[in-house]
Short mmCIF file of C-alpha atoms in Angstrom, two decimals:
data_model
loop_
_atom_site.label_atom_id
_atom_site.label_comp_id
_atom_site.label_asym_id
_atom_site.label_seq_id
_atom_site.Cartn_x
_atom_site.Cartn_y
_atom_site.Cartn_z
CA UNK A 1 15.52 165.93 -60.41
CA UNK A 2 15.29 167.00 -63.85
CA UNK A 3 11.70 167.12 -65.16
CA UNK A 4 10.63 164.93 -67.81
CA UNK A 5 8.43 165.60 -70.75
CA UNK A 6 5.35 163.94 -70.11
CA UNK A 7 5.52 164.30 -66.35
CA UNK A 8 6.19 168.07 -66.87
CA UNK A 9 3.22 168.65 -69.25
CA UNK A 10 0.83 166.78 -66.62
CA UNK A 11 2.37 169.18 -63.65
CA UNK A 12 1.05 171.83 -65.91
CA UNK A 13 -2.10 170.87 -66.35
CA UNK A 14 -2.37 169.81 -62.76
CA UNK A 15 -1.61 173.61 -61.74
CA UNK A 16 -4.20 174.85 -63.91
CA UNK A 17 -6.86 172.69 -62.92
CA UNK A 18 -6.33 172.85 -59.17
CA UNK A 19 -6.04 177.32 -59.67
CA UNK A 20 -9.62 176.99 -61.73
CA UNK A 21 -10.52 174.84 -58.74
CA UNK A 22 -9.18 177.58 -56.04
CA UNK A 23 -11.28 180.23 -57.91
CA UNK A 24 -13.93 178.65 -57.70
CA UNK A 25 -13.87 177.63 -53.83
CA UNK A 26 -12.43 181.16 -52.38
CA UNK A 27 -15.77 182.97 -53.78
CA UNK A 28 -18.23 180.24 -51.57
CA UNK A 29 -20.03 183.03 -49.95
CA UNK A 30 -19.32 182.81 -46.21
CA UNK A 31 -22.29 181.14 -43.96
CA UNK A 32 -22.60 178.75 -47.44
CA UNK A 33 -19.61 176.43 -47.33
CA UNK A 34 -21.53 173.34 -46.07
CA UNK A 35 -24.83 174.31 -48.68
CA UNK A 36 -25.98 171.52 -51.20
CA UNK A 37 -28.52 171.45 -53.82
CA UNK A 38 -30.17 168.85 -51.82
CA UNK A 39 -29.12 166.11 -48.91
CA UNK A 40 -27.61 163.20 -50.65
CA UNK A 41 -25.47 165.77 -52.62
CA UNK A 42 -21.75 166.78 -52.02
CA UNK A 43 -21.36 169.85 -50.35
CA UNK A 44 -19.07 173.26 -51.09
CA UNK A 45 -16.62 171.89 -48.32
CA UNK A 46 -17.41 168.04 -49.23
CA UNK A 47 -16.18 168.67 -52.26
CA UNK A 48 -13.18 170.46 -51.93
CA UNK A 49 -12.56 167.44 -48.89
CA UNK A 50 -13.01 164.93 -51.69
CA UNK A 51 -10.64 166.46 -54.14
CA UNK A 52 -8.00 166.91 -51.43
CA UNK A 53 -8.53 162.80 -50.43
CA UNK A 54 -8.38 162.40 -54.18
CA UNK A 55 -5.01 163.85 -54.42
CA UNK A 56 -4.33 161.57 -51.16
CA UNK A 57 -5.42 158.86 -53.25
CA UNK A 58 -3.24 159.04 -55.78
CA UNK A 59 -0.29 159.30 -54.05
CA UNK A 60 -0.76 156.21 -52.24
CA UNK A 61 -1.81 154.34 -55.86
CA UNK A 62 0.99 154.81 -56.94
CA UNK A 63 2.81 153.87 -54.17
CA UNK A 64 0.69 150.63 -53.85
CA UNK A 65 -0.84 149.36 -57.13
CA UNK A 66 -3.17 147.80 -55.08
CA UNK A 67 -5.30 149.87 -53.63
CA UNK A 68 -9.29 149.79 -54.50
CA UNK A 69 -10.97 152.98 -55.77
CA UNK A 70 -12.38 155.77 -52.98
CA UNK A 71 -15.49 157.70 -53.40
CA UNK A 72 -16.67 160.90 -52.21
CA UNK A 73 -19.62 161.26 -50.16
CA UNK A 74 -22.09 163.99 -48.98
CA UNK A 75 -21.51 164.84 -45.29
CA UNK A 76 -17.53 164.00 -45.39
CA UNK A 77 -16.07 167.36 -45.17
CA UNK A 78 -18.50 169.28 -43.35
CA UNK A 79 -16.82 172.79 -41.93
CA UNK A 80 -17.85 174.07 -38.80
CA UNK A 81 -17.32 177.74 -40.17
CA UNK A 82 -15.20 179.72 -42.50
CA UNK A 83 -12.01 179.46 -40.83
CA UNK A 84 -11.98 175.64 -41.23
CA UNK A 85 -13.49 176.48 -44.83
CA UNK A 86 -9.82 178.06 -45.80
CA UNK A 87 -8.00 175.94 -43.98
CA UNK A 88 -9.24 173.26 -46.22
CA UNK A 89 -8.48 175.53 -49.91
CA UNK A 90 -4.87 176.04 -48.40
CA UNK A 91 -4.68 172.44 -47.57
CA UNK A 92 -5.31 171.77 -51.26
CA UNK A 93 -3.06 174.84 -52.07
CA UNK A 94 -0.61 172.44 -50.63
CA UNK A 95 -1.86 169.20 -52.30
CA UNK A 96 -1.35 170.89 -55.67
CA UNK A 97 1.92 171.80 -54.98
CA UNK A 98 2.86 168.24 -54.27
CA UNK A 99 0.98 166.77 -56.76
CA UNK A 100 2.70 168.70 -59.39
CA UNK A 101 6.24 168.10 -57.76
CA UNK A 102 5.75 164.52 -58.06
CA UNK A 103 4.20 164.43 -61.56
CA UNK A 104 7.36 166.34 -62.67
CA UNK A 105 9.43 163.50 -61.57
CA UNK A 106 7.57 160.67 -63.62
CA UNK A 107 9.79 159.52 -66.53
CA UNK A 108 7.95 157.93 -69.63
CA UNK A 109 8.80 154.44 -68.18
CA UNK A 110 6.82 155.29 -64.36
CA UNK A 111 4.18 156.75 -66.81
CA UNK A 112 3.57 153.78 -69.09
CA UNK A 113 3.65 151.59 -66.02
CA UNK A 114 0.65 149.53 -65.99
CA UNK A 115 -2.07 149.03 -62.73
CA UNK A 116 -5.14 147.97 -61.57
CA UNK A 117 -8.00 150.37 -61.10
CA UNK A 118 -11.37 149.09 -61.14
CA UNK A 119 -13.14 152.36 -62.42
CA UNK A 120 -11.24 151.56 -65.78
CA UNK A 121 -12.47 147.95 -65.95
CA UNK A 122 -8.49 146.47 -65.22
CA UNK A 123 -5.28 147.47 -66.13
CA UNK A 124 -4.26 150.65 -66.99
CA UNK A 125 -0.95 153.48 -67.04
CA UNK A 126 -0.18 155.32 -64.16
CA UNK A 127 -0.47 158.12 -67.12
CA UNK A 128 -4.27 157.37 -67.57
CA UNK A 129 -4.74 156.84 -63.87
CA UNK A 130 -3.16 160.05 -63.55
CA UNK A 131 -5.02 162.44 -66.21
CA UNK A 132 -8.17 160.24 -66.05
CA UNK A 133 -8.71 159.26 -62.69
CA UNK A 134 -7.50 162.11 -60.91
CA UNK A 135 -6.98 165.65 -63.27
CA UNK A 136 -10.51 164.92 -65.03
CA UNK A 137 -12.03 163.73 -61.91
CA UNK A 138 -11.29 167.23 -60.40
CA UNK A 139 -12.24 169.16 -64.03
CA UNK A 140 -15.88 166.89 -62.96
CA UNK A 141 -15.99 168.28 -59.37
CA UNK A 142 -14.79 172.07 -60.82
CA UNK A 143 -17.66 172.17 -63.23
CA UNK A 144 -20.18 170.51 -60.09
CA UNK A 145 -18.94 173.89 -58.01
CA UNK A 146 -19.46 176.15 -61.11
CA UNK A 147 -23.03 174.89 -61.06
CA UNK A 148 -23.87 175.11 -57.25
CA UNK A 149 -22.21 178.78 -57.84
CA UNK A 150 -24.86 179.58 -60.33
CA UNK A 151 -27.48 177.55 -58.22
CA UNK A 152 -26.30 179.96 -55.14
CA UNK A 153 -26.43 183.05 -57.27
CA UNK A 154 -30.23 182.27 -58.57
CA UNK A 155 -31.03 182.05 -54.82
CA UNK A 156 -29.87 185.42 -54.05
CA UNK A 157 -25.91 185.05 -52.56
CA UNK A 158 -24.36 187.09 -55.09
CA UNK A 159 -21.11 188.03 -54.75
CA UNK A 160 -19.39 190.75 -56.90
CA UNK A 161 -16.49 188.06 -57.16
CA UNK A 162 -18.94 185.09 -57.78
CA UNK A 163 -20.68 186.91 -60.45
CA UNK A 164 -16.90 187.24 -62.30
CA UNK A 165 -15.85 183.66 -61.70
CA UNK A 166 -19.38 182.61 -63.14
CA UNK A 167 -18.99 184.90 -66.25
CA UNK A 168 -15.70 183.78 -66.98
CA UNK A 169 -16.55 180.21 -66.87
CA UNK A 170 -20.17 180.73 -68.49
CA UNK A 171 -21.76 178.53 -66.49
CA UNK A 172 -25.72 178.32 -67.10
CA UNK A 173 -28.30 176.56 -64.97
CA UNK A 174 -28.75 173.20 -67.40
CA UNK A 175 -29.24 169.50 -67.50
CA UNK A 176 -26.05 169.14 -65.20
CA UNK A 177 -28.32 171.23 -62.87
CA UNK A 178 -30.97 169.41 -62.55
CA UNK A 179 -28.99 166.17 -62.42
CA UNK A 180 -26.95 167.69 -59.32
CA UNK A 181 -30.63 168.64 -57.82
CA UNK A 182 -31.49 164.57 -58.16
CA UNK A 183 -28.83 163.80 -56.29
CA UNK A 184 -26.62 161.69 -58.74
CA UNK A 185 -23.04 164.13 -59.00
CA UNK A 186 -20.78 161.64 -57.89
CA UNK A 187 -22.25 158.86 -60.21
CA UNK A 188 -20.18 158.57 -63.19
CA UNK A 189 -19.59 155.96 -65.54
CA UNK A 190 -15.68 155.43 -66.09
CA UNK A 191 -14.56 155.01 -69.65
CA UNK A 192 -11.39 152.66 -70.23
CA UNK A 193 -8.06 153.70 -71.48
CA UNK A 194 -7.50 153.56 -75.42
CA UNK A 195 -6.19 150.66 -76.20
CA UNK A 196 -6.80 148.75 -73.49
#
């Protein structure tokens, strides 16, 4: 299958998000993978779990238009050690690979095809379910495990490779912070598609 424009520019992008998301997850000190800020928030593991049934998601979207909207929740990918920990980052090692495979194969027509989703208010592309619903979702959950980084640094869990991921990403303890500590990360307010 030749790769198409569009399609091939959002396999990019795809790659890139899900490595920033890798880096991220591989420096979760070990003994930490299950921590949260507080209860009723995602997890380390919960949310690498709910980006993996994101990418689920999506594939079976856009294999049936139909299908309502799923939400992460805290408790749903609980580890029972380290070992289970990795074998959840390879499984979305995997999930990016297919991801990008099949975004490479959308033409401009399978792109501009229109479906429901109810966190858009309607009808929208597949290329705005795509890059909105999914490859900004994750860029949401990436910056969430930037912060509980920083949150797990402050608290004395350091790691020589934690303290480089954080620097490169400049990450500071902020409003986002203190929003995660209330317990409202998975609350966001969808914005339509342009134009629709």
């Amino acid at each position: 299958m030749t790769p198409h424009g569009e399609g091939q520019r959002l396999a990019e992008l795809a790659e890139a998000v899900r490595e920033s998301t890798l880096k991220r997850l591989r420096v979760v000190p070990e003994g930490l993978e299950n921590w949260r800020p507080v209860p009723s928030a995602m997890s380390f593991a919960d949310v690498a779990h709910h980006i993996a049934e994101a990418d689920r998601w999506l594939f079976r979207k856009l294999e049936s238009p139909e299908l309502p909207p799923m939400q992460g929740e805290a408790g749903a990918g609980a580890v029972a050690g380290r070992a289970q920990f990795l074998a959840l980052i390879e499984e979305l090692v995997d999930l990016g690979r297919r991801r990008s495979a099949l975004l490479r194969g959308l033409d401009a027509a399978a792109l501009e095809r229109r479906m429901r989703d109810d966190r858009f208010g309607g009808e929208v592309s597949v290329w705005w379910i795509v890059a909105r619903g999914n490859l900004d979702h994750e860029a949401h959950h990436r910056g969430q495990l930037a912060t509980y980084l920083r949150q797990v640094a402050e608290g004395g869990h350091l790691t020589a490779a934690m303290d480089q991921v954080i620097e490169e990403v400049g990450v500071e303890v902020d409003d986002f912070s203190r929003r995660a500590a209330g317990g409202v990360l998975h609350r966001v307010e969808w914005e339509e598609e342009p134009g629709s």
